[in-house]
Amino acid sequence: MKNSLLSQRDLAVLWHPCTQMHDHETQPLIPIKSGHGVWLEDFEGNHYLDAISSWWVNLFGHANPIINTALKAQLDNLEHVIFAGFTHEAAIELAEKLVAITPAGLSRCFYADNGSAAVEVALKMSFHFWQNRGQSRKTKFITLENSYHGETLGALAVGDVALYKKTYAPLLMDVITAPSPDCYFRDEGESWADYSTRQFAHIERILQENANEVCAVIVEPLVQCAGGMRMYDAIYLKLLRATCDKYNVHLIADEIAVGFGRTGTLFACEQADISPDFLCLSKGLTGGYLPLSAVLTTDEVYAAFYDDYSKMTAFLHSHSYTGNALACRAALATLGIFETQNVLGNNQVLAATMKTLSQRFLNHPNVAEVRQTGMIVAIELVKNKHTREPYPWQERRGLQVYRYALSKGLLLRPLGNVIYFIPPYVITPEELALMFDVAWQAITA
Ligand code: PMP
């Protein structure tokens, strides 16, 4: 009863993200009373296993005691302070840690308050760097087909998921879109590395022809998440780094979704042994507690802005909540868990279990591919396994899977016809088994 009362009040005044609100005439909203570990509980005592880490943010479970304790202590001292002219310990310590753990060469940290804002910061910084350096012709960005970098207009412009972008096209800056290294499209028998290398030829040519006008290439390292958890080989990033260097173009790595252990290494860029010029982080940064993002960049970039005020080279970008003390504290507690527990080692074991448990889907008549990178597993549903003909989007197969899974206590949020799993790292092998089992029933039903 409480569920439906809250739901009614909500639907009278609220407008939810990424939702056709009309759907809620038939699909009930679920008010959540509490969360513990991987489980969410509603007001009627139903439990839901959060298999998608609440939009990929939650790393160590809901109501994590370590993060809770750290936040409570911070709360009694300082909740927030203007971050221009003032600073505080949590922000300093977090920046020191991020500089220490991110790929070599990233020595400066700029905070913002969500993923899209971090992407805006990286785009503006890159553009502004070239302006400060007198290279005023550099005004364009290169992005990959099927990429996603957020919803604000700059971030949307460098994304390529039509569902989110098409309507707003007249408002968006022009970008150069390179074919994707997405290995779903590799030939039969072709390795991920071979396909990603083959696809690299396209962006190499684009860079060669346009470098004089290009500020940066922006990529989601290893996994194009919102684009359907499409994956590619690290070789692509390695080649891209070298070619960006060759043509004097920045590389922006958007690790907002894949950072903090999700792909098997702390940062996905490590698997290609590269350092980007800008690294965007958010989501898991605070363990899923509070909105915060960070853009890490190099001494070289920082130096191009550092001058006498009268030269007008400063980066005059701000958000009111820049460097929020509570968010920084949650992030420090999250990084503390990485420092004190063998998170990446445990994730290897969990990822191996996910691999084993997902194998049965390979034989399903409507599954074209089961792919995995670290703690991300995705299942591509199709109408025809052999031709890979997709289900018509109007059938909303993913939504049907979502509804079924929910009725069995599993929170999935398919992307179109892609069912994926991005669980918190505190999930147990038994819970993983339950997750794949219910997903199997949902797909089969
Ligand atoms: N970049 C990537 C790779 C993302 O996955 C997302 C969020 N899904 C964003 C940027 C945007 O982050 P936010 O939703 O916090 O604005």
XYZ file of C-alpha atoms and ligand atoms in Angstrom:
461
model
C 0.000 0.000 0.000
C 2.753 2.419 0.983
C 4.406 1.707 -2.370
C 1.413 2.851 -4.342
C 0.756 5.908 -2.164
C 4.315 7.145 -2.623
C 4.115 6.318 -6.277
C 0.965 8.435 -6.665
C 2.546 11.400 -4.890
C 5.664 11.040 -7.006
C 3.794 10.907 -10.299
C 1.839 14.015 -9.347
C 4.941 16.205 -9.098
C 8.048 14.467 -10.421
C 9.605 14.004 -13.832
C 12.132 11.130 -13.940
C 15.337 10.906 -15.988
C 15.499 9.046 -19.286
C 11.839 8.034 -18.940
C 8.704 8.303 -21.042
C 6.538 9.193 -18.067
C 3.489 7.751 -19.839
C 5.018 4.281 -19.310
C 4.192 4.662 -15.636
C 0.510 4.355 -16.422
C 1.242 0.636 -16.760
C 4.665 0.204 -15.166
C 4.630 0.922 -11.425
C 7.314 3.114 -9.956
C 9.207 1.457 -7.141
C 9.758 3.588 -4.041
C 12.819 2.342 -2.190
C 12.925 2.439 1.582
C 16.455 1.240 2.137
C 19.488 -0.340 0.578
C 22.047 -2.720 2.071
C 24.879 -4.235 0.081
C 23.589 -5.304 -3.333
C 19.961 -5.319 -2.126
C 17.289 -2.635 -2.303
C 14.074 -2.908 -0.316
C 10.750 -1.257 -1.089
C 8.000 -0.282 1.360
C 6.221 -3.597 1.054
C 9.213 -5.702 1.965
C 10.143 -6.715 -1.598
C 13.848 -7.007 -2.293
C 15.665 -6.202 -5.523
C 19.185 -7.253 -6.391
C 20.864 -4.153 -7.869
C 22.589 -5.854 -10.837
C 23.439 -2.523 -12.467
C 24.950 -0.765 -9.458
C 22.251 1.933 -9.675
C 23.376 3.255 -13.076
C 26.926 1.980 -12.653
C 27.830 4.155 -9.671
C 27.736 1.835 -6.696
C 30.963 -0.110 -6.178
C 30.824 -1.375 -2.599
C 27.147 -1.754 -1.880
C 24.395 0.472 -0.509
C 24.825 1.814 3.026
C 28.449 0.743 3.077
C 29.617 1.021 6.711
C 33.075 2.383 5.831
C 31.739 5.161 3.610
C 28.914 5.898 6.055
C 31.341 6.388 8.936
C 33.618 8.660 6.920
C 30.693 10.784 5.765
C 29.237 11.159 9.240
C 32.538 12.464 10.548
C 32.894 14.885 7.646
C 29.346 16.114 8.157
C 30.123 17.311 11.659
C 33.038 19.394 10.429
C 32.415 20.837 7.000
C 29.711 20.107 4.458
C 30.800 22.480 1.725
C 32.797 25.615 1.106
C 33.274 27.803 -1.960
C 36.175 26.275 -3.874
C 37.554 29.492 -5.386
C 39.958 31.198 -3.004
C 39.261 28.487 -0.399
C 40.162 24.841 -0.059
C 39.811 21.963 2.405
C 41.571 18.777 3.447
C 39.316 16.246 1.742
C 39.655 17.941 -1.659
C 43.437 18.173 -1.328
C 43.898 14.599 -0.166
C 41.613 13.268 -2.875
C 43.472 15.150 -5.613
C 46.796 13.848 -4.247
C 45.445 10.307 -4.348
C 43.955 10.622 -7.822
C 47.219 12.011 -9.187
C 49.043 9.094 -7.565
C 46.803 6.285 -8.840
C 45.906 7.480 -12.353
C 48.217 6.833 -15.322
C 51.604 8.582 -15.315
C 51.768 12.196 -16.408
C 48.377 13.200 -15.025
C 49.367 15.704 -12.371
C 46.472 18.154 -12.034
C 42.933 17.580 -10.859
C 39.934 19.815 -11.677
C 36.648 18.953 -9.949
C 33.119 19.161 -11.312
C 29.928 17.581 -10.049
C 28.782 14.952 -12.546
C 30.011 13.027 -15.551
C 28.621 15.305 -18.251
C 30.151 18.331 -16.539
C 33.544 16.577 -16.495
C 33.280 15.986 -20.236
C 32.423 19.656 -20.760
C 35.479 20.634 -18.716
C 37.781 18.367 -20.737
C 36.423 19.644 -24.071
C 36.715 23.278 -23.022
C 40.182 22.817 -21.537
C 41.475 21.124 -24.664
C 40.034 23.790 -26.966
C 41.261 26.584 -24.687
C 44.740 25.052 -24.466
C 45.175 25.350 -28.224
C 43.789 28.915 -28.190
C 46.257 29.888 -25.468
C 48.993 28.325 -27.552
C 48.033 30.445 -30.578
C 46.613 27.515 -32.540
C 43.229 29.107 -33.131
C 42.323 26.865 -36.063
C 41.967 23.908 -33.721
C 38.253 23.960 -32.921
C 36.934 20.454 -33.684
C 36.600 17.173 -31.846
C 36.773 13.627 -33.148
C 34.512 11.048 -31.580
C 33.694 7.393 -32.220
C 30.522 6.058 -33.726
C 28.139 4.753 -31.013
C 29.910 6.609 -28.219
C 28.211 8.262 -25.231
C 29.605 11.055 -23.099
C 26.608 12.603 -21.344
C 23.544 14.749 -21.901
C 24.618 18.392 -21.670
C 24.937 19.978 -25.105
C 28.708 19.694 -25.468
C 28.799 16.147 -24.144
C 25.808 15.194 -26.289
C 27.518 16.633 -29.366
C 30.535 14.350 -28.935
C 28.259 11.367 -28.334
C 26.723 9.311 -31.111
C 23.690 7.458 -29.751
C 20.838 8.625 -31.990
C 18.167 7.916 -29.382
C 19.534 10.661 -27.144
C 21.070 12.942 -29.754
C 18.900 13.157 -32.838
C 16.208 15.518 -31.504
C 18.782 18.057 -30.367
C 20.966 17.923 -33.494
C 20.248 21.551 -34.490
C 21.647 22.705 -31.149
C 24.883 20.744 -31.274
C 28.384 21.617 -32.478
C 29.721 19.739 -35.490
C 32.040 16.875 -34.722
C 33.967 14.382 -36.821
C 32.695 10.859 -36.202
C 35.060 7.957 -36.842
C 33.905 4.357 -37.388
C 33.902 2.421 -34.140
C 36.280 -0.404 -33.178
C 33.208 -2.218 -31.720
C 34.027 -5.923 -32.054
C 30.387 -6.989 -32.422
C 30.965 -6.358 -36.114
C 34.146 -8.398 -36.525
C 34.232 -11.170 -39.107
C 33.679 -14.725 -38.001
C 36.931 -16.070 -36.603
C 38.532 -12.622 -36.468
C 40.070 -11.693 -33.104
C 39.098 -8.549 -31.172
C 42.649 -7.272 -31.616
C 42.628 -7.820 -35.376
C 39.263 -6.152 -35.827
C 40.106 -3.179 -33.611
C 43.398 -2.749 -35.462
C 41.596 -2.908 -38.802
C 39.097 -0.277 -37.657
C 41.923 1.952 -36.483
C 42.833 2.702 -40.116
C 39.718 4.930 -40.359
C 40.554 7.246 -37.496
C 44.199 7.300 -38.534
C 43.197 8.671 -41.929
C 40.792 11.173 -40.340
C 43.544 12.415 -38.040
C 46.015 12.675 -40.881
C 43.593 14.769 -42.934
C 42.138 16.975 -40.191
C 44.713 17.302 -37.425
C 45.244 21.021 -38.010
C 41.647 21.698 -37.062
C 41.261 19.116 -34.317
C 41.654 19.783 -30.579
C 41.124 16.247 -29.302
C 39.809 12.753 -29.823
C 37.403 11.608 -27.095
C 36.875 7.909 -26.349
C 35.324 5.582 -23.809
C 38.246 3.214 -23.196
C 37.457 -0.487 -23.901
C 33.666 -0.380 -23.466
C 31.068 1.874 -25.106
C 28.667 1.540 -22.239
C 25.467 3.479 -23.012
C 25.929 2.460 -26.655
C 24.994 -1.106 -25.648
C 28.088 -2.293 -23.748
C 29.961 -2.680 -27.023
C 33.588 -3.676 -26.483
C 36.922 -3.405 -28.268
C 40.547 -4.316 -27.852
C 43.121 -2.259 -25.958
C 45.356 -2.214 -29.064
C 43.059 0.479 -30.469
C 43.861 2.798 -27.558
C 47.564 2.136 -27.911
C 47.509 3.015 -31.613
C 45.298 6.030 -30.943
C 47.650 7.433 -28.310
C 50.620 7.166 -30.667
C 48.740 8.736 -33.573
C 47.351 11.609 -31.474
C 50.943 12.336 -30.425
C 52.121 12.191 -34.009
C 49.516 14.727 -35.164
C 49.537 16.974 -32.110
C 45.991 16.202 -30.999
C 44.828 15.620 -27.410
C 43.385 12.331 -26.240
C 40.452 12.542 -23.812
C 39.718 9.270 -22.006
C 36.194 9.230 -20.616
C 36.472 6.631 -17.852
C 33.341 7.886 -16.121
C 31.716 4.462 -16.495
C 34.735 2.165 -16.793
C 37.096 3.640 -14.190
C 37.724 2.236 -10.700
C 38.186 -1.427 -11.449
C 35.196 -2.068 -13.680
C 37.220 -3.467 -16.604
C 39.673 -5.502 -14.515
C 42.327 -2.846 -13.972
C 41.895 0.240 -11.814
C 41.629 2.303 -15.008
C 40.903 0.892 -18.453
C 43.764 2.914 -19.998
C 46.204 0.747 -18.046
C 45.369 -2.202 -20.292
C 46.766 -0.251 -23.236
C 49.603 1.128 -21.132
C 48.722 4.693 -22.129
C 48.165 8.036 -20.449
C 45.550 10.342 -21.922
C 45.898 14.150 -21.883
C 42.582 14.334 -20.030
C 41.010 11.644 -17.890
C 37.341 12.091 -16.916
C 36.166 10.304 -13.768
C 32.822 10.227 -11.945
C 30.184 7.567 -11.089
C 32.160 5.045 -8.967
C 34.466 7.814 -7.730
C 32.286 8.325 -4.632
C 31.207 4.687 -4.395
C 27.782 5.755 -5.632
C 27.126 8.110 -2.731
C 27.300 11.676 -4.005
C 27.695 13.478 -7.304
C 31.323 14.343 -8.001
C 33.589 14.248 -11.010
C 37.233 14.965 -11.689
C 39.227 15.787 -14.778
C 42.880 14.862 -14.509
C 45.331 16.531 -16.859
C 49.025 17.177 -17.452
C 51.584 19.791 -16.412
C 51.756 20.865 -20.029
C 48.049 21.679 -20.181
C 48.115 23.397 -16.791
C 51.110 25.505 -17.819
C 49.323 26.838 -20.917
C 46.758 28.545 -18.643
C 49.170 29.748 -15.938
C 50.131 33.380 -16.473
C 49.594 36.912 -15.315
C 45.853 37.616 -15.040
C 46.081 40.383 -17.637
C 47.040 37.825 -20.292
C 43.469 36.463 -20.004
C 44.471 32.821 -20.291
C 42.780 31.501 -17.138
C 40.204 28.706 -17.192
C 37.211 30.652 -15.885
C 34.933 27.643 -15.507
C 33.104 26.857 -12.267
C 30.270 24.934 -10.689
C 28.789 26.022 -7.354
C 29.420 22.587 -5.859
C 32.985 22.229 -7.169
C 35.038 20.163 -4.708
C 32.107 19.482 -2.368
C 33.550 18.304 0.939
C 31.065 15.488 1.565
C 31.519 14.117 -1.937
C 35.319 14.292 -1.642
C 35.118 12.472 1.686
C 32.953 9.724 0.179
C 35.504 9.406 -2.627
C 38.392 9.140 -0.146
C 36.563 6.408 1.755
C 35.950 4.591 -1.535
C 39.615 4.799 -2.520
C 40.456 3.658 1.011
C 38.597 0.418 0.326
C 40.730 -0.131 -2.782
C 43.832 0.477 -0.657
C 42.952 -1.814 2.217
C 41.110 -4.657 0.495
C 42.168 -6.763 -2.445
C 39.387 -5.393 -4.646
C 40.955 -6.026 -8.056
C 41.999 -9.542 -7.034
C 38.510 -10.350 -5.745
C 37.007 -8.898 -8.901
C 39.075 -11.329 -10.973
C 37.419 -14.193 -9.153
C 33.959 -12.627 -9.532
C 34.592 -11.898 -13.230
C 35.584 -15.549 -13.778
C 32.346 -16.631 -12.090
C 30.399 -14.228 -14.317
C 32.095 -15.772 -17.334
C 31.158 -19.293 -16.315
C 27.576 -18.366 -15.440
C 27.002 -16.450 -18.674
C 28.143 -19.264 -20.977
C 24.720 -20.895 -21.089
C 23.313 -17.836 -22.876
C 25.539 -18.604 -25.894
C 23.220 -21.433 -26.859
C 20.037 -19.424 -26.533
C 18.285 -19.148 -29.926
C 17.884 -15.375 -29.533
C 21.343 -14.487 -28.310
C 23.833 -13.242 -30.908
C 26.713 -12.561 -28.552
C 27.784 -12.797 -24.932
C 30.674 -10.423 -24.315
C 32.646 -9.520 -21.248
C 35.270 -7.067 -20.089
C 36.095 -7.498 -16.410
C 32.989 -6.918 -14.288
C 30.769 -6.094 -17.276
C 28.855 -8.846 -19.060
C 26.454 -8.065 -21.922
C 24.041 -10.294 -23.798
C 22.919 -9.177 -27.253
C 19.361 -10.317 -27.976
C 18.386 -10.695 -31.627
C 15.424 -11.914 -33.620
C 17.624 -14.150 -35.757
C 20.785 -15.621 -34.301
C 22.300 -16.442 -37.694
C 21.673 -13.202 -39.581
C 21.828 -11.163 -36.341
C 18.688 -9.375 -37.429
C 17.715 -7.259 -34.413
C 14.276 -7.260 -32.852
C 12.285 -4.240 -34.030
C 12.770 -1.552 -31.369
C 8.994 -1.112 -31.158
C 8.743 -4.531 -29.492
C 10.720 -3.201 -26.535
C 12.135 -6.606 -25.697
C 14.513 -5.097 -23.155
C 11.587 -3.571 -21.294
C 9.870 -6.950 -21.159
C 13.016 -8.470 -19.674
C 13.184 -5.586 -17.198
C 9.592 -6.171 -16.056
C 9.973 -9.897 -15.713
C 13.252 -9.624 -13.809
C 11.761 -7.042 -11.472
C 8.858 -9.338 -10.639
C 11.498 -11.866 -9.520
C 13.491 -9.376 -7.447
C 16.228 -8.483 -9.929
C 16.949 -4.941 -11.076
C 18.214 -4.927 -14.670
C 18.016 -1.957 -17.012
C 18.549 -3.221 -20.544
C 19.833 -0.881 -23.225
C 17.492 -1.627 -26.118
C 17.983 -5.329 -26.798
C 21.176 -5.603 -24.766
C 20.847 -7.176 -21.329
C 23.873 -6.353 -19.221
C 25.225 -6.906 -15.742
C 27.356 -4.352 -13.881
C 27.016 -5.498 -10.277
C 28.571 -3.901 -7.194
C 31.908 -5.515 -6.311
C 30.489 -6.832 -3.015
C 28.197 -9.290 -4.782
C 28.661 -12.953 -3.779
C 28.983 -15.942 -6.147
C 25.530 -17.114 -4.959
C 24.002 -13.735 -5.795
C 25.713 -13.826 -9.199
C 24.155 -17.235 -9.829
C 20.732 -15.871 -8.865
C 21.250 -12.862 -11.129
C 22.059 -14.949 -14.210
C 19.348 -17.437 -13.401
C 16.578 -14.855 -13.217
C 17.959 -13.156 -16.351
C 17.800 -16.511 -18.158
C 14.168 -16.974 -17.117
C 13.393 -13.382 -18.152
C 14.922 -13.812 -21.598
C 13.288 -17.171 -22.138
C 9.895 -15.897 -20.938
N 30.411 9.445 -19.948
C 30.112 8.149 -19.872
C 31.036 7.148 -20.489
C 28.956 7.723 -19.217
O 28.647 6.407 -19.174
C 28.130 8.688 -18.599
C 26.864 8.315 -17.830
N 26.226 7.173 -18.210
C 28.480 10.038 -18.709
C 29.633 10.380 -19.379
C 27.633 11.125 -18.099
O 27.683 11.103 -16.725
P 26.497 11.770 -15.870
O 25.294 10.910 -16.080
O 26.997 11.783 -14.478
O 26.305 13.145 -16.424
